[in-house]
Coordinates of C-alpha atoms in Angstrom, one line a residue:
X9 CA -23.4 -0.6 5.6
X10 CA -22.8 2.7 3.8
X11 CA -19.9 2.7 1.3
X12 CA -16.8 4.2 2.8
X13 CA -17.5 3.4 6.4
X14 CA -14.5 1.8 8.1
X15 CA -12.3 2.6 5.1
X16 CA -9.1 4.5 5.6
X17 CA -8.3 7.7 3.6
X18 CA -5.6 5.7 1.8
X19 CA -8.1 3.0 0.8
X20 CA -10.7 5.7 -0.3
X21 CA -8.1 7.5 -2.4
X22 CA -6.9 4.2 -4.0
X23 CA -10.5 3.4 -4.9
X24 CA -11.0 6.8 -6.4
X25 CA -7.8 6.4 -8.5
X26 CA -9.0 3.1 -9.8
X27 CA -12.3 4.6 -10.9
X28 CA -10.6 7.5 -12.6
X29 CA -8.2 5.2 -14.4
X30 CA -11.2 3.0 -15.5
X31 CA -13.1 6.1 -16.7
X32 CA -10.1 7.3 -18.7
X33 CA -9.7 3.9 -20.4
X34 CA -13.4 4.1 -21.4
X35 CA -12.8 7.6 -22.8
X36 CA -9.7 6.4 -24.7
X37 CA -11.7 3.5 -26.2
X38 CA -14.5 5.9 -27.3
X39 CA -11.8 8.1 -28.9
X40 CA -10.4 5.2 -30.8
X41 CA -13.8 4.0 -32.0
X42 CA -14.4 7.5 -33.4
X43 CA -11.3 7.6 -35.6
X44 CA -11.1 5.3 -38.7
X45 CA -8.2 3.0 -38.6
X46 CA -7.1 4.0 -42.1
X47 CA -6.9 7.7 -41.1
X48 CA -3.2 7.7 -40.1
X49 CA -3.0 11.5 -39.5
X50 CA -5.9 11.5 -37.1
X51 CA -4.8 8.3 -35.4
X52 CA -1.4 9.8 -34.8
X53 CA -3.0 13.0 -33.3
X54 CA -5.3 10.8 -31.2
X55 CA -2.3 8.7 -29.9
X56 CA -0.5 11.8 -28.8
X57 CA -3.6 13.1 -27.0
X58 CA -4.1 9.8 -25.2
X59 CA -0.5 9.9 -24.0
X60 CA -1.1 13.4 -22.8
X61 CA -4.3 12.4 -20.9
X62 CA -2.6 9.5 -19.3
X63 CA 0.4 11.6 -18.2
X64 CA -2.0 14.3 -16.8
X65 CA -3.9 11.7 -14.8
X66 CA -0.7 10.2 -13.4
X67 CA 0.5 13.7 -12.3
X68 CA -2.9 14.4 -10.7
X69 CA -2.7 11.1 -8.7
X70 CA 0.9 11.9 -7.6
X71 CA -0.2 15.3 -6.2
X72 CA -3.2 13.8 -4.4
X73 CA -1.0 11.1 -2.8
X74 CA 1.5 13.7 -1.8
X75 CA -1.3 15.9 -0.2
X76 CA -2.7 12.8 1.6
X77 CA 0.6 12.0 3.1
X78 CA 1.1 15.6 4.2
X79 CA -2.4 15.8 5.8
X80 CA -1.9 12.6 7.7
X81 CA 1.4 13.8 9.1
X82 CA -0.2 17.1 10.2
X83 CA -3.2 15.3 11.9
X84 CA -0.8 13.1 13.9
X85 CA 1.1 16.2 15.1
X86 CA -2.1 17.9 16.2
X87 CA -3.3 14.8 18.0
X88 CA -0.1 14.4 19.9
X89 CA -0.2 18.1 20.9
X90 CA -3.8 17.9 22.0
X91 CA -3.4 15.0 24.4
X92 CA -0.1 16.0 26.1
X93 CA -2.0 17.5 29.0
X94 CA -5.5 17.1 30.2
X95 CA -6.8 20.1 32.3
X96 CA -9.9 20.2 34.6
X97 CA -11.9 23.3 35.6
X98 CA -10.0 25.9 37.5
X99 CA -6.8 25.2 35.6
X100 CA -5.5 22.5 38.0
X101 CA -4.1 19.3 36.5
X102 CA -5.7 16.1 37.7
X103 CA -4.4 12.6 37.2
X104 CA -6.8 10.7 35.0
X105 CA -7.4 7.1 35.9
X106 CA -7.2 4.9 32.9
X107 CA -9.7 2.0 32.7
X108 CA -8.2 -1.4 32.9
X109 CA -7.5 -2.9 29.5
X110 CA -8.2 -6.6 29.0
X111 CA -5.8 -8.9 27.2
X112 CA -8.2 -9.3 24.4
X113 CA -8.5 -5.5 23.9
X114 CA -4.7 -5.3 23.9
X115 CA -4.5 -7.9 21.1
X116 CA -7.2 -6.0 19.1
X117 CA -5.3 -2.7 19.6
X118 CA -2.0 -4.2 18.6
X119 CA -3.6 -5.7 15.5
X120 CA -5.2 -2.4 14.6
X121 CA -1.9 -0.6 15.0
X122 CA -0.1 -3.1 12.8
X123 CA -2.8 -2.7 10.1
X124 CA -2.5 1.1 10.2
X125 CA 1.3 0.8 9.9
X126 CA 0.9 -1.6 7.0
X127 CA -1.5 0.8 5.2
X128 CA 0.9 3.7 5.8
X129 CA 3.8 1.8 4.3
X130 CA 1.7 0.9 1.3
X131 CA 0.7 4.5 0.7
X132 CA 4.2 5.7 1.1
X133 CA 5.5 3.1 -1.3
X134 CA 2.9 4.2 -3.8
X135 CA 4.0 7.8 -3.5
X136 CA 7.7 6.9 -3.9
X137 CA 6.9 4.8 -6.9
X138 CA 4.9 7.6 -8.6
X139 CA 7.5 10.3 -7.7
X140 CA 10.6 8.1 -8.3
X141 CA 12.9 8.5 -11.3
X142 CA 12.0 5.0 -12.6
X143 CA 8.3 6.0 -13.0
X144 CA 9.2 9.4 -14.5
X145 CA 11.6 7.7 -17.0
X146 CA 8.9 5.3 -18.0
X147 CA 6.3 8.1 -18.6
X148 CA 8.7 10.1 -20.8
X149 CA 9.6 7.0 -22.9
X150 CA 6.0 6.0 -23.3
X151 CA 5.2 9.5 -24.7
X152 CA 8.2 9.4 -27.1
X153 CA 7.2 5.9 -28.3
X154 CA 3.5 6.7 -28.7
X155 CA 4.5 9.3 -31.4
X156 CA 5.8 6.3 -33.4
X157 CA 2.9 4.0 -32.6
X158 CA 5.2 2.0 -30.4
X159 CA 5.4 0.8 -26.8
X160 CA 8.0 -0.8 -24.5
X161 CA 8.3 -4.6 -24.6
X162 CA 9.9 -5.8 -21.3
X163 CA 13.1 -7.9 -21.5
X164 CA 14.4 -9.8 -18.5
X165 CA 17.2 -8.2 -16.5
X166 CA 19.8 -11.0 -16.5
X167 CA 23.0 -9.5 -18.0
X168 CA 21.9 -10.6 -21.5
X169 CA 19.2 -7.8 -21.9
X170 CA 20.8 -6.0 -24.9
X171 CA 21.2 -9.3 -26.8
X172 CA 17.7 -10.5 -25.8
X173 CA 16.2 -7.2 -27.0
X174 CA 18.0 -7.6 -30.4
X175 CA 16.9 -11.2 -30.6
X176 CA 13.3 -10.1 -30.0
X177 CA 13.6 -7.3 -32.6
X178 CA 14.9 -9.8 -35.2
X179 CA 12.1 -12.3 -34.4
X180 CA 9.5 -9.6 -35.0
X181 CA 10.7 -9.1 -38.5
X182 CA 9.9 -12.7 -39.5
X183 CA 12.7 -12.7 -42.0
X184 CA 14.2 -16.1 -42.9
X185 CA 17.8 -16.3 -41.5
X186 CA 17.3 -13.4 -39.1
X187 CA 16.1 -15.5 -36.1
X188 CA 19.3 -15.6 -34.1
X189 CA 19.7 -16.8 -30.5
X190 CA 21.3 -14.8 -27.8
X191 CA 24.2 -17.3 -27.7
X192 CA 24.8 -16.9 -31.4
X193 CA 24.6 -13.1 -31.2
X194 CA 27.2 -13.1 -28.5
X195 CA 29.5 -15.5 -30.4
X196 CA 29.2 -13.5 -33.6
X197 CA 29.8 -10.2 -31.8
X198 CA 33.0 -11.5 -30.1
X199 CA 34.3 -13.0 -33.3
X200 CA 33.7 -9.7 -35.2
X201 CA 35.6 -7.8 -32.5
X202 CA 38.5 -10.2 -32.6
X203 CA 38.8 -10.0 -36.4
X204 CA 38.5 -6.2 -36.4
X205 CA 40.6 -5.5 -33.2
X206 CA 41.9 -2.2 -34.6
X207 CA 38.3 -0.8 -34.7
X208 CA 37.6 -1.6 -31.0
X209 CA 40.8 -1.9 -29.1
X210 CA 41.5 1.9 -28.9
X211 CA 38.2 2.3 -27.0
X212 CA 39.1 -0.2 -24.2
X213 CA 41.4 0.9 -21.3
X214 CA 42.5 -0.7 -18.1
X215 CA 40.6 1.0 -15.3
X216 CA 43.6 0.7 -12.9
X217 CA 46.4 2.1 -15.2
X218 CA 44.4 4.0 -17.8
X219 CA 46.4 2.3 -20.6
X220 CA 44.9 0.8 -23.7
X221 CA 44.1 -3.0 -23.3
X222 CA 46.9 -5.4 -24.1
X223 CA 46.3 -8.2 -26.6
X224 CA 45.7 -10.6 -23.7
X225 CA 43.2 -8.2 -22.0
X226 CA 41.4 -7.7 -25.3
X227 CA 41.1 -11.4 -25.8
X228 CA 39.7 -11.8 -22.2
X229 CA 37.2 -9.0 -23.0
X230 CA 36.0 -10.8 -26.1
X231 CA 35.9 -14.1 -24.3
X232 CA 33.6 -12.6 -21.7
X233 CA 31.4 -11.2 -24.4
X234 CA 31.0 -14.6 -25.9
X235 CA 30.8 -16.9 -22.9
X236 CA 29.5 -14.9 -19.9
X237 CA 26.5 -12.6 -19.1
X238 CA 28.8 -9.5 -19.4
X239 CA 26.6 -6.5 -20.0
X240 CA 26.7 -5.1 -23.6
X241 CA 27.2 -1.5 -24.6
X242 CA 27.9 0.7 -27.6
X243 CA 31.0 -1.2 -28.7
X244 CA 29.0 -4.4 -28.9
X245 CA 26.1 -2.6 -30.7
X246 CA 28.6 -1.3 -33.2
X247 CA 29.9 -4.8 -33.8
X248 CA 26.4 -6.1 -34.2
X249 CA 25.3 -3.5 -36.8
X250 CA 28.3 -4.7 -38.9
X251 CA 27.5 -8.4 -38.3
X252 CA 23.8 -8.0 -39.1
X253 CA 24.1 -5.2 -41.7
X254 CA 21.3 -3.4 -40.0
X255 CA 21.2 0.0 -38.3
X256 CA 20.4 0.3 -34.6
X257 CA 18.5 3.1 -32.8
X258 CA 18.7 3.5 -29.0
X259 CA 15.9 5.6 -27.5
X260 CA 16.4 7.3 -24.1
X261 CA 14.1 9.3 -22.0
X262 CA 16.1 12.5 -21.5
X263 CA 18.7 12.3 -24.4
X264 CA 18.5 12.3 -28.2
X265 CA 18.2 8.9 -29.9
X266 CA 21.6 7.2 -30.5
X267 CA 21.9 6.0 -34.1
X268 CA 24.5 3.4 -35.0
X269 CA 25.2 1.9 -38.4
X270 CA 23.5 4.6 -40.4
X271 CA 25.4 3.4 -43.5
X272 CA 22.9 0.5 -43.7
X273 CA 19.8 1.7 -45.5
X274 CA 17.3 -0.6 -43.8
X275 CA 14.6 -0.4 -41.1
X276 CA 16.5 -0.1 -37.8
X277 CA 16.5 -2.3 -34.8
X278 CA 15.0 -0.2 -32.1
X279 CA 16.1 -0.6 -28.4
X280 CA 15.1 1.2 -25.3
X281 CA 17.9 2.2 -22.9
X282 CA 16.7 2.8 -19.3
X283 CA 19.0 4.2 -16.6
X284 CA 16.7 3.5 -13.7
X285 CA 14.9 0.3 -14.6
X286 CA 16.1 -2.0 -11.9
X287 CA 18.2 -2.0 -8.7
X288 CA 21.4 -2.3 -10.8
X289 CA 20.5 0.7 -12.9
X290 CA 21.0 0.4 -16.7
X291 CA 18.8 -1.9 -18.8
X292 CA 17.8 -2.5 -22.4
X293 CA 14.2 -3.3 -23.5
X294 CA 12.7 -4.0 -26.9
X295 CA 9.7 -2.3 -28.5
X296 CA 6.5 -3.5 -30.2
X297 CA 3.6 -1.9 -32.0
X298 CA 1.3 0.0 -29.7
X299 CA -1.6 -2.1 -28.6
X300 CA -5.2 -1.3 -27.6
X301 CA -5.1 -0.4 -23.8
X302 CA -6.7 -3.0 -21.6
X303 CA -9.4 -1.8 -19.2
X304 CA -8.4 -1.4 -15.6
X305 CA -10.8 -3.3 -13.4
X306 CA -11.5 -2.5 -9.8
X307 CA -9.8 -4.8 -7.5

């Protein structure tokens, strides 16, 4: 059987995209092999070029998927318009007798219709994923990080993501005494905030009254930091820079990098802040050194 016979346009396009991704990875590997590892200037230029090539291919695939979806919609409209009325010679309309459809044929038709609907949903989901804000945010962050020879390291989304990202960053340093668990990070953050209440209390207000937290409300806030999966933000990051005596940099896709604890002259903890990572929205990830891209195999 010839290749492509019986395959839908969506399947053919997906196969083409997989081949183009694989070809690009081969080109990237060739580029890397051509640049000595000790030539930092050329390696940096090459990394930026790779990020550009990957972004261009992703945008090309987005446009092709969009065009496929538009073409399919037009063809359906034309088909509907074409079969609304059947005319015979002389312009008179004549009722067309439909052949009797067997139960087996009905089952086959139903199965074929369900398969087409499934393929359509898959194609639409792929378009939405490529065009969605989450995908675009990830592309922008990848390009920013590539300039520093870094890439995103995924952290679970469980309410502890900021602390888990910091735990990961500390573990990567392999410095004795700096391997600290999430539980301990939360505990030390809460204790620091309690003992320096004047530095944090003015930034916390009751959402119902607009008044600054009372002493009891502040203690409840610190208790949640210590004992629950309460989401962490800039106040907690500020406390952690003072606890760890390390600066923190928070990289975002569409905003300048936030730098906290610049008074500490050491290599910063680097976090990624994503606004559209999961259904609940905001999320923190860690970073790691940029790895050699893996080849994308045909599935």
